[in-house]
Short mmCIF file of C-alpha atoms in Angstrom, two decimals:
data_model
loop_
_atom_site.label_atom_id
_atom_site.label_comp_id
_atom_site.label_asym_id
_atom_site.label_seq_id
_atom_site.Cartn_x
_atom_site.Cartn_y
_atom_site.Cartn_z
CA UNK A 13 6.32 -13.84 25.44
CA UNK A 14 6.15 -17.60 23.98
CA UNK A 15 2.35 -16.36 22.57
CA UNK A 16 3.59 -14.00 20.92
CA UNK A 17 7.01 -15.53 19.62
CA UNK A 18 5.20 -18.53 17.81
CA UNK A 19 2.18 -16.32 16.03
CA UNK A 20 5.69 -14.30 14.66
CA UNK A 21 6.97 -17.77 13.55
CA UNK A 22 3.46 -18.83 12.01
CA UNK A 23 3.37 -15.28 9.99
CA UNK A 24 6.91 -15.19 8.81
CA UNK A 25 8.31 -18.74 8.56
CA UNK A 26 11.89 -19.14 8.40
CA UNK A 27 11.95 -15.35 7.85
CA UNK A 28 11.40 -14.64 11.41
CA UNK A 29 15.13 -15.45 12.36
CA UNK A 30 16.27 -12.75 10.06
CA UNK A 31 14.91 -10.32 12.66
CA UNK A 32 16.01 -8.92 16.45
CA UNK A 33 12.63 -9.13 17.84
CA UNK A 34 11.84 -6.55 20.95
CA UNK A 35 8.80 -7.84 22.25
CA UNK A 36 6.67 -6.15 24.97
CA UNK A 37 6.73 -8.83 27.73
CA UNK A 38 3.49 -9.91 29.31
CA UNK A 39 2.94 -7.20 32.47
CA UNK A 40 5.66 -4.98 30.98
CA UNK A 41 3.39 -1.18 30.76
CA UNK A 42 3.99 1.29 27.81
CA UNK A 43 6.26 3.20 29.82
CA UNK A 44 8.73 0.55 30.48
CA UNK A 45 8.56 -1.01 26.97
CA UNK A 46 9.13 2.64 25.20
CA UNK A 47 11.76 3.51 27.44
CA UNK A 48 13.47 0.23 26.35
CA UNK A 49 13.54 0.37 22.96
CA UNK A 50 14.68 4.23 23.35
CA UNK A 51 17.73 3.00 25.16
CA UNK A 52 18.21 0.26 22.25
CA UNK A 53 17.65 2.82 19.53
CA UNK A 54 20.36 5.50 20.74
CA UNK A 55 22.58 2.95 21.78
CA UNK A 56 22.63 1.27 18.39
CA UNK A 57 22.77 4.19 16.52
CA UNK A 58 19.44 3.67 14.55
CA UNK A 59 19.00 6.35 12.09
CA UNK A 60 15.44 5.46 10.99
CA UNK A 61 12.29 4.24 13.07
CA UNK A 62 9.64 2.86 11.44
CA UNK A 63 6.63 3.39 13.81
CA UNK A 64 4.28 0.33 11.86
CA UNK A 65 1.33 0.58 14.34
CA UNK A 66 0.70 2.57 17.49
CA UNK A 67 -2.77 2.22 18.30
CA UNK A 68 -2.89 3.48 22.48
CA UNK A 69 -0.75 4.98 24.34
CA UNK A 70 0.40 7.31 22.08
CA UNK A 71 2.09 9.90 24.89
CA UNK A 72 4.68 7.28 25.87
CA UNK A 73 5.88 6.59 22.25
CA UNK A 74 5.94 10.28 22.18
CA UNK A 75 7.54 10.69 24.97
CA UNK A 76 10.09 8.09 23.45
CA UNK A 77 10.52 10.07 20.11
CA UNK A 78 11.58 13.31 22.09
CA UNK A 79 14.78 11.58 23.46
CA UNK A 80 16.00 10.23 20.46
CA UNK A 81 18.20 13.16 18.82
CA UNK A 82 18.60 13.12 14.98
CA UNK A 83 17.17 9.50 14.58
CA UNK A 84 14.00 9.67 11.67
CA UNK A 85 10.54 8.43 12.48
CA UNK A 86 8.27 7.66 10.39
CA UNK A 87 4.32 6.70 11.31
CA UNK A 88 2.36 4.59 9.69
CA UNK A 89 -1.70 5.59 9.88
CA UNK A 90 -4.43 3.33 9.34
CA UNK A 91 -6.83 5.57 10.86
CA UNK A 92 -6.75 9.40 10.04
CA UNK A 93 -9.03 10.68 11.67
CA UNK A 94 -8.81 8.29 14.46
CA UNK A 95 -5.17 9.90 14.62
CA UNK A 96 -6.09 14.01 13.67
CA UNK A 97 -9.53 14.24 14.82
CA UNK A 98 -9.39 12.97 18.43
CA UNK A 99 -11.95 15.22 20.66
CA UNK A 100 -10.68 18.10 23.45
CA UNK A 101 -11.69 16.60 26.63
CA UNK A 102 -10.75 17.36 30.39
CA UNK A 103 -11.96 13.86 31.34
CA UNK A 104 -8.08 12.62 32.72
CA UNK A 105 -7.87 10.00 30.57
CA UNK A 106 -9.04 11.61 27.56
CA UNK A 107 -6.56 14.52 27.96
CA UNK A 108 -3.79 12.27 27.97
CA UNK A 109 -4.94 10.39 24.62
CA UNK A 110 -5.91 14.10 22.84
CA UNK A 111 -2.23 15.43 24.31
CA UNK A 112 -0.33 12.28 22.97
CA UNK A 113 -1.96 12.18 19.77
CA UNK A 114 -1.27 16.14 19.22
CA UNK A 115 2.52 15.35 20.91
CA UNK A 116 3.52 12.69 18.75
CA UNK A 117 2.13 14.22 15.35
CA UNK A 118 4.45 16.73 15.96
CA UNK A 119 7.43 15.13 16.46
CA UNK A 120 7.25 12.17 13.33
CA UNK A 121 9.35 13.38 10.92
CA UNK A 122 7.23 11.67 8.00
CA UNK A 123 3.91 9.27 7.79
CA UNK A 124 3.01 6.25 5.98
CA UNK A 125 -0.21 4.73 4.98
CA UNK A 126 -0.59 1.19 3.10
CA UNK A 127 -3.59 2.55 0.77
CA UNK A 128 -3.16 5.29 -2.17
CA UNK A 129 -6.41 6.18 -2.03
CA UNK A 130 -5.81 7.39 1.70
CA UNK A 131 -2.60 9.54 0.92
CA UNK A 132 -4.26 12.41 -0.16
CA UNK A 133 -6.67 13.32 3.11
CA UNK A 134 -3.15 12.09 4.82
CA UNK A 135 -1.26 14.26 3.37
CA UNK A 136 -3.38 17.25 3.74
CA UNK A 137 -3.86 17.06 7.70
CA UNK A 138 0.55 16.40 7.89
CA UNK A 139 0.75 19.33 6.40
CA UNK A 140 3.01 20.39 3.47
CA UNK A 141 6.07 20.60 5.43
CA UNK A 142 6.05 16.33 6.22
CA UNK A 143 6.28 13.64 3.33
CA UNK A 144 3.69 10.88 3.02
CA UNK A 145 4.82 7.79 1.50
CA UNK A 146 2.80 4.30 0.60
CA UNK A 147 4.32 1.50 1.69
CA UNK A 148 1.57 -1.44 1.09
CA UNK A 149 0.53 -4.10 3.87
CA UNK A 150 1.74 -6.70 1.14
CA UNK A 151 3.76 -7.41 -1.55
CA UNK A 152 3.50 -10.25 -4.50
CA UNK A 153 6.41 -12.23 -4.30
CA UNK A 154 5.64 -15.09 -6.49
CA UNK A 155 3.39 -16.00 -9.32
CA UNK A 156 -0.36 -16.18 -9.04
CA UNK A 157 -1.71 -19.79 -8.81
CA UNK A 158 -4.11 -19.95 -11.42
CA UNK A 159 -7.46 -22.26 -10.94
CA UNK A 160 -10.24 -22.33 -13.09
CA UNK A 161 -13.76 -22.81 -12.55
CA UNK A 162 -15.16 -26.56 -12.94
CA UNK A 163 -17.29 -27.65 -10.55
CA UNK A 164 -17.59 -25.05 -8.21
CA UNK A 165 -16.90 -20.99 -7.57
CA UNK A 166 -15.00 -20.42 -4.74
CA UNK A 167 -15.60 -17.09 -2.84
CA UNK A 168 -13.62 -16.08 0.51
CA UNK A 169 -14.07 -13.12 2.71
CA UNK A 170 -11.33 -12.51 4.67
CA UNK A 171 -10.71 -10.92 8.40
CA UNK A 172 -12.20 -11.43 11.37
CA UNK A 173 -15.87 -11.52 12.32
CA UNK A 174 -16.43 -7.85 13.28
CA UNK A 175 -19.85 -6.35 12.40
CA UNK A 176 -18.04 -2.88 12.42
CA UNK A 177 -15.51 -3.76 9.15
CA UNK A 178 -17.68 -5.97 7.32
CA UNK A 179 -21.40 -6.40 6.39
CA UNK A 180 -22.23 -9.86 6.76
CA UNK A 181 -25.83 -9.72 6.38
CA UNK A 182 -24.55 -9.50 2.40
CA UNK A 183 -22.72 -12.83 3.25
CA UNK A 184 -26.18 -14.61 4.07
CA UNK A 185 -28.06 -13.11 1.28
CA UNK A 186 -25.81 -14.34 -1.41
CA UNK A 187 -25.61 -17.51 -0.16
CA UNK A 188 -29.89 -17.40 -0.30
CA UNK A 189 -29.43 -15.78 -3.86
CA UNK A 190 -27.67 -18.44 -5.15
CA UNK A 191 -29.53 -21.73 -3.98
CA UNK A 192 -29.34 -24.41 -6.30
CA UNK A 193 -25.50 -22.83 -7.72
CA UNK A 194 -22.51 -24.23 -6.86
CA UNK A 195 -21.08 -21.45 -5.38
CA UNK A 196 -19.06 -21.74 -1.90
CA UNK A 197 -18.69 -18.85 0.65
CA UNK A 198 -15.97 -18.97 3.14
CA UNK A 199 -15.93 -17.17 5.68
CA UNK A 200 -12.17 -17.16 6.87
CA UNK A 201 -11.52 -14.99 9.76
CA UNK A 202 -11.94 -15.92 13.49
CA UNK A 203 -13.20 -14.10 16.75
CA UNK A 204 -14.64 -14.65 20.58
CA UNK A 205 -16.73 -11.89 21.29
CA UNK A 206 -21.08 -12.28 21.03
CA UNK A 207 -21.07 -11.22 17.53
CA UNK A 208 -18.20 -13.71 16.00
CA UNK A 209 -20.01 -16.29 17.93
CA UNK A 210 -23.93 -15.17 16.96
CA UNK A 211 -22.31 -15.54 12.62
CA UNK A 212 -20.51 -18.64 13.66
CA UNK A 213 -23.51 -20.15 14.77
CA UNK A 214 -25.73 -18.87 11.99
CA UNK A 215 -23.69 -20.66 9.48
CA UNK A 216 -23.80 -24.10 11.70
CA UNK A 217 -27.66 -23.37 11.57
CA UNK A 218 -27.81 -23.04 8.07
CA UNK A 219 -26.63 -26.61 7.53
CA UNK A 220 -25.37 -25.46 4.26
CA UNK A 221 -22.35 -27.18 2.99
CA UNK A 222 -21.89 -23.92 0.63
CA UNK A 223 -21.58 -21.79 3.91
CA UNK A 224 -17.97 -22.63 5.35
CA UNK A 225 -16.12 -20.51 9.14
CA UNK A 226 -13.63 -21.30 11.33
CA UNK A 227 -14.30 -21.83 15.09
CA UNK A 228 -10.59 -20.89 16.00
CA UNK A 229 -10.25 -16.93 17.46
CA UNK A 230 -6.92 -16.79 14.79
CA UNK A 231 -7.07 -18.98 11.53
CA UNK A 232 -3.07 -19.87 11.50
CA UNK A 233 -0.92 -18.48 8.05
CA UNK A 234 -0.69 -21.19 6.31
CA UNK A 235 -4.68 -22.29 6.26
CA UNK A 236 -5.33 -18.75 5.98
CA UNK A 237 -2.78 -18.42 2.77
CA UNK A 238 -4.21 -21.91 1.28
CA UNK A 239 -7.36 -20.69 1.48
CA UNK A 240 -6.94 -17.75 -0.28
CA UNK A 241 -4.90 -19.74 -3.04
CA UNK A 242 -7.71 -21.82 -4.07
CA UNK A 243 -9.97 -19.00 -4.47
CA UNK A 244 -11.73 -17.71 -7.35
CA UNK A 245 -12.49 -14.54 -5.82
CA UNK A 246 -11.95 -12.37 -2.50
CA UNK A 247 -14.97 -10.24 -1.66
CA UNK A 248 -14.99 -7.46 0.73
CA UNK A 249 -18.34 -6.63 1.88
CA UNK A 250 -17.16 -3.59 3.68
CA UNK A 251 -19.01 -1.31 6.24
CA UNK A 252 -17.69 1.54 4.55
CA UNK A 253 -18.59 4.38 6.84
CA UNK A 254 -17.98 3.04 10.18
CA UNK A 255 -16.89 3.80 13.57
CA UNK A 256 -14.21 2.04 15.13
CA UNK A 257 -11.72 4.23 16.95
CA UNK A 258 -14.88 5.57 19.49
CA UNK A 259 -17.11 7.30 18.32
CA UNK A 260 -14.71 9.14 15.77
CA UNK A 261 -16.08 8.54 11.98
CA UNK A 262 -14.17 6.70 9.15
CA UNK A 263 -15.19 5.73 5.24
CA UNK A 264 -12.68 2.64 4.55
CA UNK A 265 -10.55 3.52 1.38
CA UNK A 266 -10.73 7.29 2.33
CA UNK A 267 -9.38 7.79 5.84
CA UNK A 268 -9.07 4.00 6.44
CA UNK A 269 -7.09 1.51 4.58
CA UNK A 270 -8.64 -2.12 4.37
CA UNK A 271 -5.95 -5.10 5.08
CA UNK A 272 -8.45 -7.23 2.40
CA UNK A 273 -6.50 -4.82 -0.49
CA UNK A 274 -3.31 -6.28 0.27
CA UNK A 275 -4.87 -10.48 0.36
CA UNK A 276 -5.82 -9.61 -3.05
CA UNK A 277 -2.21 -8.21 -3.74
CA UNK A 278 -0.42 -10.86 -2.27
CA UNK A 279 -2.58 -13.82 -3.96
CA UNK A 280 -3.83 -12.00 -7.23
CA UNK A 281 -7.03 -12.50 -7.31
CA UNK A 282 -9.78 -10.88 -8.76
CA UNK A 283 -12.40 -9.58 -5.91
CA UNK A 284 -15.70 -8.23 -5.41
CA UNK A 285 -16.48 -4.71 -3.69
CA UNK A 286 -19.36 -2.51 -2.80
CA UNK A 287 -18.96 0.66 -5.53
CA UNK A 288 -18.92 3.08 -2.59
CA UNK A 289 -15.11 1.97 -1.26
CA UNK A 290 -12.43 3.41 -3.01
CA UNK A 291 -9.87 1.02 -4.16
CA UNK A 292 -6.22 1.54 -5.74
CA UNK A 293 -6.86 2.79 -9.43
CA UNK A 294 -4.25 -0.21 -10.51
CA UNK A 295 -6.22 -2.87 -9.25
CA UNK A 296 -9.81 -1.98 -10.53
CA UNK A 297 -9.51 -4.07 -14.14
CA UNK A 298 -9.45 -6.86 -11.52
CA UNK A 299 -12.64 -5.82 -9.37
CA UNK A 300 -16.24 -6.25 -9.80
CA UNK A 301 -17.95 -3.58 -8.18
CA UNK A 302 -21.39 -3.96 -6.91
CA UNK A 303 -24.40 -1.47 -6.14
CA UNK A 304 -26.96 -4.57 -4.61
CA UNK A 305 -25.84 -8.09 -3.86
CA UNK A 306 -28.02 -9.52 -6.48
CA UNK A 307 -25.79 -8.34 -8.73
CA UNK A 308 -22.97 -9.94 -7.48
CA UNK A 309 -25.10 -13.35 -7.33
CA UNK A 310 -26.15 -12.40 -11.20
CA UNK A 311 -22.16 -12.07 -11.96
CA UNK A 312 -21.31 -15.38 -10.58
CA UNK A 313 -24.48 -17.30 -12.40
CA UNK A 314 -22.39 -15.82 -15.69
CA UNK A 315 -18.98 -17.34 -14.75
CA UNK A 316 -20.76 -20.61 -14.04
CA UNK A 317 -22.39 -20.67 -17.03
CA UNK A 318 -19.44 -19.23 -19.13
CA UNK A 319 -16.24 -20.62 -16.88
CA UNK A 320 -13.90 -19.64 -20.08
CA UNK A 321 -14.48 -16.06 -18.96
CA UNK A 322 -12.93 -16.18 -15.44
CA UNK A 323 -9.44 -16.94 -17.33
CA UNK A 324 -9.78 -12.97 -18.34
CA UNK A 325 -10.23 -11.77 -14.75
CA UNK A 326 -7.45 -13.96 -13.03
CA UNK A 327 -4.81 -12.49 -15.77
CA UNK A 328 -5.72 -9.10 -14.73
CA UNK A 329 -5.65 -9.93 -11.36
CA UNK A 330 -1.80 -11.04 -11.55
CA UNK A 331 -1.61 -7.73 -13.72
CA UNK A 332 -2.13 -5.57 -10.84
CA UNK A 333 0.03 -7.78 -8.22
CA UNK A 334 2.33 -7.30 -10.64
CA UNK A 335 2.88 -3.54 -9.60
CA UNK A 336 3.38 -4.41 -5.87
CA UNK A 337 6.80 -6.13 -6.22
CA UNK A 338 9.41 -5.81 -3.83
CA UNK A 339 11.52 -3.85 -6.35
CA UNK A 340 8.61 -1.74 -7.64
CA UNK A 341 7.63 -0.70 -3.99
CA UNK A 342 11.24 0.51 -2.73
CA UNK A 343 11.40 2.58 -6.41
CA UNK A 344 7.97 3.86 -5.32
CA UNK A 345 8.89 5.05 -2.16
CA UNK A 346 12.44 6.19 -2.46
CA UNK A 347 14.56 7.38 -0.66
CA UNK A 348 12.45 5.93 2.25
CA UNK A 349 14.32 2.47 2.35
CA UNK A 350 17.62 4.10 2.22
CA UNK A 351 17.17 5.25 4.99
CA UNK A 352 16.19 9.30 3.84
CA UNK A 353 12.83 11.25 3.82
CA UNK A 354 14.31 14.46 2.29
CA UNK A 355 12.34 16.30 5.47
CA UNK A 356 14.31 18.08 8.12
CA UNK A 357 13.88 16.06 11.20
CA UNK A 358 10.90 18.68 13.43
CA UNK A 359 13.27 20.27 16.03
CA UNK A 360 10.57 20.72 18.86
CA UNK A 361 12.05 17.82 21.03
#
């Protein structure tokens, strides 16, 4: 799957060599992919499976997990509810999702989410018996790159155009807020579907050069990182109670983790976020929450006029990142990376 090979290359760099990739060829079903990597995994011995992501077909990867003897699993969960809370139906199809949901919650031997602040409604629906560790979507591997404000404030919002994660009527009011400021919005995520297109042509419309997007349906790593490094601030106008996974309900920060908490890890930076999301306790001398957008447009008219002050929020910002170093993370969330969970692997194969 060259597609897929070169977007591995443009994430990891050089890094991608260090890996055996097993890649789901294009046309290859669930079935057949599962049943390959269960051959690979008890013919190499593998003692621990890291399940990152398993977003459908959840009864094959079951179905996987039940042939695989002693090895440990452990599950990663963006969505809990998405995961717990799926609905009885007799509808075929719908059986099969609410049966390999229920199947393969009982046979992890441990979860994983990448947000704190979603352990603990995590760890009550696993149960006492299970262990729920935090591994984050990022780490900060290097040191913050540090610019001050001159000319201009730089703003980015991160991910891609999707009306269901992210408010971006907020977007288009702070940019009418602050007319006649020199304060830049970028818009840095990409997307095909009516409503990427409908923003993406809003902002050409707007013949603001404050207002920058990206046509491209992926913005590639390295623009994506750059951008991110020249920003004063990452704000994530989140739809905080949303629906994504049907018509099951989520509140970002709760029972969904954001991926725009770990660009703020990665490049520590300070960031803007509605007061309603729940963010990692550590990170929060970095954050200015917000109630209304015109107080986030009154905040920036402050660092403008006093650029001095941002110095203050940028050293908290590394701070934080600070905490999410490789070696601080596999202290964390020992014995996980030696290969251990301290669980009895669940016997109901």
């Amino acid at each position: 799957n060259r597609a897929v090979h070169l977007r591995l290359l443009d994430l990891l760099g050089a890094d991608a060599n260090r890996f055996e990739w097993i890649i789901q060829e294009k046309g290859e079903s669930t079935a057949r992919f599962c049943l390959r990597i269960g051959r690979l995994v008890r013919r190499q011995k593998i003692g621990l499976l890291y399940l990152n992501t398993i977003s459908r077909h959840h009864i094959f990867y079951a179905g996987m997990l039940a042939t695989l003897g002693n090895t440990i699993s452990v599950l990663t969960v963006h969505d809990v509810n998405c995961l717990f809370q799926e609905k009885f139906s007799l509808e075929p199809r719908k059986l099969v999702r609410w049966l390999g949901k229920k199947w393969l919650v009982r046979l992890v031997a441990a979860f994983n989410t990448v947000a704190e602040t979603v352990k603990p409604v995590l760890a009550a629906k696993a149960g006492p018996s299970r262990k729920v560790f935090t591994v984050p979507g990022a780490v900060f591997e290097s040191t913050a790159r540090y610019v001050p404000v001159e000319n201009s404030l730089q703003i980015v919002i991160p991910g891609s155009l999707d009306k269901k994660r992210r408010n971006y009527e907020q977007v288009f009011l702070l940019h009418e807020l602050t007319r006649g400021l020199p304060v830049f919005l970028t818009l840095l995520g990409g997307g095909n579907d009516a409503y990427a297109k409908e923003i993406k042509l809003r902002c050409e419309q707007s013949g603001s050069e404050r207002l920058r997007w990206f046509n491209n349906n992926i913005v590639e790593q390295e623009v994506f990182d750059e951008e991110l490094n020249q920003a004063h601030f990452i704000w994530i106008p989140s739809v905080v109670e949303t629906r994504i996974c049907g018509d099951i309900p989520e509140v970002y920060g709760l029972t969904k983790s954001s991926g725009n908490i770990f660009d703020i890890i990665k490049h520590a930076k300070p960031f803007i976020y509605p007061e309603s999301l729940r963010v990692p306790a550590v990170l929060k001398t970095a954050g200015i929450s917000y109630h209304s957008v015109q107080e986030i447009a009154e905040a920036m008219k402050l660092f403008i006029e006093n650029p001095q002050h941002y110095r203050k929020w940028a050293t908290e910002a590394e701070k934080a990142s600070q905490q999410f170093t490789v070696e601080k993370v596999r202290i964390q969330q020992y014995p996980l990376f030696e290969g251990r969970i301290d669980n009895e692997v669940p016997s109901s194969r």
